Amino acid sequence: MDIPSGVYDVLTDTRTVITGDRVQIPFELDRAQYKQVNNLLKEIGGRWDGRNAVRAHVFPFPVEDFMRDCLATREFPSHFEQGWYPTPPRIVHDILEHAAIREGMSVLEPSAGTGSIVGPAAGRGAVVDCVEIDERRVHILREQGAARRITEADFLDLDPLDCPHGYRRVLMNPPFSTAVRHVMHALGFLDDGGTLIAVMPESVLWHSDRATIEFRELIALAEGEFSPLPDESFAPSGTTVRTLLLVVDAEPGGPLPTHGWHQRQPRQLDLFALT
Ligand SMILES: C[S@@+](CC[C@H](N)C(=O)[O-])C[C@H]1O[C@@H](n2cnc3c(N)ncnc32)[C@H](O)[C@@H]1O
């Protein structure tokens, strides 16, 4: 999303101090300008701290490098574009009830946000690896310290075969707009005999594009279940999108393209070797 020119001028003003975890603007802005600047800083993750000793927007991650990159491109990643809607605690609780985590169980969270699922899963004894595309949220995940491994990457670019093992559980709440792609990709990291639990938009039940139809067919074959979540479940995270919980078990030898399934496929190179 573009940084409006008025906001850009304020943030690049030599009097503005951007350092550590805060942005300080020690000069008067008119009302409209302040509103624009405040909205953008809040959208990036900042919170106004009006105490005399602070009087700055404070961020839960080091904002200096991040802001430098944004100002260089005159763009910032809005959380709507990246689909950042943290899972509210009630739904995390439901996910973990279905997951029946045991001590030491391996879990993947492939779009981990700020760790709403990672933290409680680790709290129940899981060994959690996670992936997140956004450097600010990766920083927060590192601070949280709950995951064994945190990969800053586009999950869709990761090859399941680069992962030496599958996971007993994949727990996820991917960006709603690309949820089917994320869940399909995540199946490639699931152990045979494991379970995938995903929050998805309710629209996966009726969207009629080919990918969604094939997804529903696959989940039906695997006897997975879609259970609608109560309306307004994501209101605490700022969206009224209707959601559901998908729970699907990967029966060994079943129809899901699991990690084991990927390993059993002939490698492209092997095919060439035969000709
Ligand atoms: C709906 S939020 C959920 C966050 C977290 N799973 C939770 O439950 O609170 C989706 C998250 O996916 C991240 N994301 C979006 N696209 C991604 C991608 N291609 N690879 C990895 N993470 C991605 C976003 O930055 C955001 O943090």
Short mmCIF file of C-alpha atoms and ligand atoms in Angstrom, two decimals:
data_model
loop_
_atom_site.label_atom_id
_atom_site.label_comp_id
_atom_site.label_asym_id
_atom_site.label_seq_id
_atom_site.Cartn_x
_atom_site.Cartn_y
_atom_site.Cartn_z
CA MET A 1 0.00 0.00 0.00
CA ASP A 2 1.35 3.43 -0.90
CA ILE A 3 2.48 5.80 1.83
CA PRO A 4 0.44 9.01 1.29
CA SER A 5 2.73 11.91 0.37
CA GLY A 6 1.70 13.98 3.42
CA VAL A 7 2.68 11.10 5.72
CA TYR A 8 5.89 10.49 3.79
CA ASP A 9 6.85 14.16 4.27
CA VAL A 10 6.30 13.91 8.05
CA LEU A 11 8.22 10.64 8.41
CA THR A 12 11.18 11.90 6.39
CA ASP A 13 11.24 15.30 8.13
CA THR A 14 14.69 15.73 9.72
CA ARG A 15 13.02 16.45 13.07
CA THR A 16 11.25 13.06 13.14
CA VAL A 17 13.12 10.51 15.23
CA ILE A 18 12.81 6.86 14.18
CA THR A 19 14.91 4.70 16.41
CA GLY A 20 14.73 1.39 18.28
CA ASP A 21 11.10 0.50 18.81
CA ARG A 22 9.61 3.97 18.38
CA VAL A 23 8.70 6.85 16.09
CA GLN A 24 8.69 10.29 17.66
CA ILE A 25 7.33 13.37 15.89
CA PRO A 26 8.32 16.33 18.07
CA PHE A 27 6.48 19.01 16.09
CA GLU A 28 2.86 20.10 15.58
CA LEU A 29 0.78 18.45 12.86
CA ASP A 30 -2.60 19.73 11.82
CA ARG A 31 -5.54 17.50 12.71
CA ALA A 32 -5.93 15.87 9.28
CA GLN A 33 -2.20 15.23 8.96
CA TYR A 34 -2.01 13.74 12.47
CA LYS A 35 -4.91 11.40 11.68
CA GLN A 36 -3.19 10.13 8.52
CA VAL A 37 0.16 9.60 10.26
CA ASN A 38 -1.44 7.96 13.27
CA ASN A 39 -3.49 5.60 11.06
CA LEU A 40 -0.43 4.49 9.14
CA LEU A 41 1.70 3.95 12.24
CA LYS A 42 -1.12 1.96 13.85
CA GLU A 43 -1.56 -0.09 10.69
CA ILE A 44 2.13 -0.97 10.82
CA GLY A 45 1.72 -2.14 14.40
CA GLY A 46 2.50 0.93 16.52
CA ARG A 47 0.61 2.19 19.55
CA TRP A 48 0.61 5.78 20.77
CA ASP A 49 2.18 6.10 24.22
CA GLY A 50 1.33 9.56 25.54
CA ARG A 51 3.30 9.38 28.78
CA ASN A 52 5.57 12.42 29.16
CA ALA A 53 8.70 10.29 29.14
CA VAL A 54 7.67 8.62 25.88
CA ARG A 55 5.25 10.62 23.69
CA ALA A 56 5.88 8.38 20.69
CA HIS A 57 4.37 5.54 18.71
CA VAL A 58 5.88 2.40 20.19
CA PHE A 59 6.20 -0.87 18.23
CA PRO A 60 6.58 -4.47 19.38
CA PHE A 61 9.54 -4.86 16.96
CA PRO A 62 12.55 -2.71 15.98
CA VAL A 63 10.97 -0.25 13.62
CA GLU A 64 14.04 1.59 12.31
CA ASP A 65 15.18 -0.77 9.50
CA PHE A 66 11.63 -1.68 8.71
CA MET A 67 10.66 1.97 8.29
CA ARG A 68 13.76 2.67 6.21
CA ASP A 69 12.65 -0.03 3.73
CA CYS A 70 9.10 1.33 3.65
CA LEU A 71 10.28 4.88 3.05
CA ALA A 72 12.68 3.74 0.33
CA THR A 73 9.83 2.10 -1.59
CA ARG A 74 7.15 4.56 -0.41
CA GLU A 75 5.03 1.50 0.39
CA PHE A 76 4.10 -0.45 3.47
CA PRO A 77 2.64 -3.92 3.90
CA SER A 78 -0.83 -3.35 5.29
CA HIS A 79 -2.10 -6.14 7.45
CA PHE A 80 -5.22 -6.41 5.31
CA GLU A 81 -3.07 -7.17 2.26
CA GLN A 82 -1.21 -9.89 4.11
CA GLY A 83 -4.37 -11.21 5.74
CA TRP A 84 -3.11 -10.80 9.28
CA TYR A 85 -6.03 -11.69 11.55
CA PRO A 86 -4.71 -13.28 14.75
CA THR A 87 -6.69 -16.29 15.94
CA PRO A 88 -8.76 -15.32 19.01
CA PRO A 89 -8.08 -17.43 22.15
CA ARG A 90 -11.46 -19.24 22.04
CA ILE A 91 -10.67 -20.63 18.61
CA VAL A 92 -7.10 -21.48 19.56
CA HIS A 93 -8.62 -23.47 22.42
CA ASP A 94 -10.88 -25.38 19.97
CA ILE A 95 -7.92 -26.06 17.66
CA LEU A 96 -5.86 -27.46 20.51
CA GLU A 97 -8.75 -29.61 21.77
CA HIS A 98 -8.97 -31.24 18.34
CA ALA A 99 -5.19 -31.54 18.14
CA ALA A 100 -4.90 -33.64 21.32
CA ILE A 101 -1.25 -32.70 21.66
CA ARG A 102 1.05 -34.97 23.59
CA GLU A 103 4.44 -34.04 25.05
CA GLY A 104 7.08 -33.80 22.32
CA MET A 105 4.62 -33.99 19.39
CA SER A 106 5.87 -32.25 16.25
CA VAL A 107 3.72 -29.35 15.06
CA LEU A 108 4.00 -27.04 12.06
CA GLU A 109 2.36 -23.59 12.01
CA PRO A 110 2.97 -22.38 8.44
CA SER A 111 1.59 -18.80 8.66
CA ALA A 112 2.33 -18.10 12.29
CA GLY A 113 1.59 -14.38 12.65
CA THR A 114 2.55 -13.32 16.15
CA GLY A 115 2.20 -16.81 17.58
CA SER A 116 -1.43 -17.01 18.74
CA ILE A 117 -1.38 -20.73 18.01
CA VAL A 118 2.37 -21.36 18.39
CA GLY A 119 2.56 -20.21 22.02
CA PRO A 120 -0.36 -22.26 23.41
CA ALA A 121 0.64 -25.35 21.34
CA ALA A 122 4.16 -25.19 22.78
CA GLY A 123 2.60 -24.61 26.20
CA ARG A 124 0.91 -28.01 25.88
CA GLY A 125 4.24 -29.69 25.16
CA ALA A 126 4.40 -29.61 21.35
CA VAL A 127 7.68 -29.03 19.54
CA VAL A 128 6.64 -26.30 17.14
CA ASP A 129 8.27 -25.16 13.91
CA CYS A 130 6.76 -22.19 12.18
CA VAL A 131 6.90 -20.02 9.08
CA GLU A 132 5.94 -16.38 8.69
CA ILE A 133 6.40 -14.04 5.74
CA ASP A 134 6.40 -10.72 7.59
CA GLU A 135 9.65 -9.63 9.26
CA ARG A 136 7.83 -7.70 12.03
CA ARG A 137 5.87 -10.74 13.08
CA VAL A 138 8.97 -12.94 12.78
CA HIS A 139 10.64 -10.63 15.28
CA ILE A 140 7.70 -11.02 17.67
CA LEU A 141 7.80 -14.82 17.26
CA ARG A 142 11.51 -14.78 18.15
CA GLU A 143 10.80 -12.68 21.23
CA GLN A 144 7.99 -15.08 22.18
CA GLY A 145 10.58 -17.86 22.21
CA ALA A 146 8.00 -20.67 22.02
CA ALA A 147 8.92 -22.20 18.66
CA ARG A 148 11.87 -24.52 18.07
CA ARG A 149 12.44 -23.14 14.57
CA ILE A 150 11.14 -19.94 12.97
CA THR A 151 11.54 -19.56 9.21
CA GLU A 152 11.04 -16.15 7.65
CA ALA A 153 9.74 -17.09 4.20
CA ASP A 154 6.84 -17.34 1.83
CA PHE A 155 5.47 -20.71 2.93
CA LEU A 156 4.20 -21.40 -0.59
CA ASP A 157 7.80 -21.32 -1.86
CA LEU A 158 8.99 -24.02 0.56
CA ASP A 159 9.43 -27.51 -0.86
CA PRO A 160 8.07 -30.28 1.38
CA LEU A 161 10.94 -32.48 0.21
CA ASP A 162 13.47 -30.04 1.70
CA CYS A 163 11.96 -30.94 5.04
CA PRO A 164 13.49 -34.21 6.30
CA HIS A 165 10.33 -35.29 8.11
CA GLY A 166 6.60 -34.71 8.23
CA TYR A 167 4.73 -33.24 11.20
CA ARG A 168 2.23 -35.06 13.40
CA ARG A 169 0.07 -31.95 13.45
CA VAL A 170 -0.28 -28.98 11.15
CA LEU A 171 -2.20 -26.19 12.91
CA MET A 172 -2.96 -23.14 10.85
CA ASN A 173 -5.00 -20.04 10.24
CA PRO A 174 -3.69 -18.96 6.84
CA PRO A 175 -4.53 -15.70 5.01
CA PHE A 176 -8.20 -16.05 4.14
CA SER A 177 -7.82 -14.97 0.50
CA THR A 178 -5.40 -17.81 -0.32
CA ALA A 179 -6.50 -20.33 2.29
CA VAL A 180 -7.07 -23.23 -0.12
CA ARG A 181 -3.58 -22.89 -1.63
CA HIS A 182 -2.01 -22.69 1.83
CA VAL A 183 -3.86 -25.73 3.17
CA MET A 184 -3.15 -27.79 0.03
CA HIS A 185 0.53 -26.89 0.33
CA ALA A 186 0.57 -27.62 4.05
CA LEU A 187 -0.67 -31.17 3.44
CA GLY A 188 2.76 -31.82 1.92
CA PHE A 189 4.30 -31.31 5.37
CA LEU A 190 1.89 -33.62 7.22
CA ASP A 191 2.95 -37.06 8.40
CA ASP A 192 0.98 -40.09 7.29
CA GLY A 193 -1.20 -40.70 10.32
CA GLY A 194 -1.08 -37.00 11.29
CA THR A 195 -3.87 -34.42 11.50
CA LEU A 196 -4.26 -31.02 9.89
CA ILE A 197 -6.47 -28.43 11.55
CA ALA A 198 -7.11 -25.17 9.75
CA VAL A 199 -9.24 -22.09 10.19
CA MET A 200 -10.65 -21.22 6.77
CA PRO A 201 -13.22 -18.78 5.38
CA GLU A 202 -16.68 -20.35 5.14
CA SER A 203 -16.63 -19.54 1.42
CA VAL A 204 -14.59 -22.72 0.79
CA LEU A 205 -17.93 -24.53 1.14
CA TRP A 206 -19.47 -22.83 -1.89
CA HIS A 207 -16.78 -21.14 -4.06
CA SER A 208 -17.07 -22.69 -7.52
CA ASP A 209 -13.57 -22.19 -8.92
CA ARG A 210 -11.81 -25.39 -9.94
CA ALA A 211 -9.21 -25.32 -7.11
CA THR A 212 -11.88 -24.99 -4.41
CA ILE A 213 -14.12 -27.67 -5.94
CA GLU A 214 -11.17 -30.10 -6.13
CA PHE A 215 -10.20 -29.19 -2.58
CA ARG A 216 -13.70 -30.02 -1.29
CA GLU A 217 -13.64 -33.32 -3.21
CA LEU A 218 -10.27 -34.23 -1.71
CA ILE A 219 -11.38 -33.41 1.82
CA ALA A 220 -14.58 -35.45 1.31
CA LEU A 221 -12.51 -38.43 0.09
CA ALA A 222 -10.29 -38.13 3.17
CA GLU A 223 -13.42 -37.88 5.36
CA GLY A 224 -12.33 -34.50 6.71
CA GLU A 225 -14.85 -32.29 8.46
CA PHE A 226 -15.69 -28.64 8.02
CA SER A 227 -17.35 -27.22 11.17
CA PRO A 228 -18.66 -23.65 10.96
CA LEU A 229 -17.35 -21.39 13.71
CA PRO A 230 -19.80 -19.00 15.39
CA ASP A 231 -20.51 -15.75 13.51
CA GLU A 232 -18.29 -12.89 14.59
CA SER A 233 -15.61 -15.33 15.77
CA PHE A 234 -12.97 -13.03 14.29
CA ALA A 235 -14.57 -9.77 15.45
CA PRO A 236 -11.84 -9.38 18.13
CA SER A 237 -9.30 -9.37 15.25
CA GLY A 238 -11.21 -6.79 13.22
CA THR A 239 -13.06 -8.84 10.62
CA THR A 240 -16.59 -10.19 10.32
CA VAL A 241 -15.63 -12.84 7.77
CA ARG A 242 -17.45 -16.11 8.50
CA THR A 243 -15.08 -18.94 9.25
CA LEU A 244 -14.97 -22.67 9.80
CA LEU A 245 -12.61 -25.20 11.23
CA LEU A 246 -11.31 -27.97 8.99
CA VAL A 247 -10.09 -31.13 10.72
CA VAL A 248 -8.66 -33.83 8.48
CA ASP A 249 -6.70 -36.95 9.38
CA ALA A 250 -4.12 -38.33 6.96
CA GLU A 251 -4.79 -42.04 6.98
CA PRO A 252 -1.68 -43.93 5.80
CA GLY A 253 -2.25 -44.84 2.13
CA GLY A 254 -5.20 -42.39 1.99
CA PRO A 255 -5.90 -39.77 -0.68
CA LEU A 256 -4.08 -36.78 0.85
CA PRO A 257 -0.79 -35.60 -0.74
CA THR A 258 1.12 -35.84 2.54
CA HIS A 259 4.86 -35.61 3.19
CA GLY A 260 5.10 -39.39 2.74
CA TRP A 261 3.15 -39.16 -0.52
CA HIS A 262 5.65 -36.58 -1.84
CA GLN A 263 8.52 -38.83 -0.83
CA ARG A 264 6.97 -41.75 -2.70
CA GLN A 265 6.68 -39.79 -5.97
CA PRO A 266 9.39 -40.47 -8.54
CA ARG A 267 11.73 -37.49 -8.73
CA GLN A 268 11.72 -35.58 -12.00
CA LEU A 269 15.39 -36.38 -12.47
CA ASP A 270 14.75 -40.10 -12.02
CA LEU A 271 12.20 -39.92 -14.79
CA PHE A 272 14.73 -38.38 -17.14
CA ALA A 273 17.25 -41.02 -16.10
CA LEU A 274 14.88 -43.72 -17.43
CA THR A 275 14.70 -42.26 -20.95
C1 LIG B 1 -4.86 -14.89 9.39
S1 LIG B 1 -3.23 -14.47 9.96
C2 LIG B 1 -3.07 -15.68 11.20
C3 LIG B 1 -1.81 -15.60 12.01
C4 LIG B 1 -1.61 -16.78 12.95
N1 LIG B 1 -1.66 -18.03 12.22
C5 LIG B 1 -2.65 -16.79 14.02
O1 LIG B 1 -3.37 -17.76 14.06
O2 LIG B 1 -2.75 -15.82 14.77
C6 LIG B 1 -2.23 -15.03 8.57
C7 LIG B 1 -0.73 -14.83 8.70
O3 LIG B 1 -0.13 -15.40 7.55
C8 LIG B 1 0.98 -14.60 7.17
N2 LIG B 1 1.22 -14.90 5.75
C9 LIG B 1 0.56 -14.41 4.67
N3 LIG B 1 1.05 -14.96 3.54
C10 LIG B 1 2.02 -15.83 3.92
C11 LIG B 1 2.90 -16.70 3.21
N4 LIG B 1 2.83 -16.79 1.87
N5 LIG B 1 3.80 -17.43 3.90
C12 LIG B 1 3.86 -17.34 5.26
N6 LIG B 1 3.06 -16.53 5.99
C13 LIG B 1 2.14 -15.79 5.33
C14 LIG B 1 0.53 -13.18 7.44
O4 LIG B 1 1.65 -12.31 7.57
C15 LIG B 1 -0.24 -13.38 8.75
O5 LIG B 1 0.62 -13.23 9.85
#
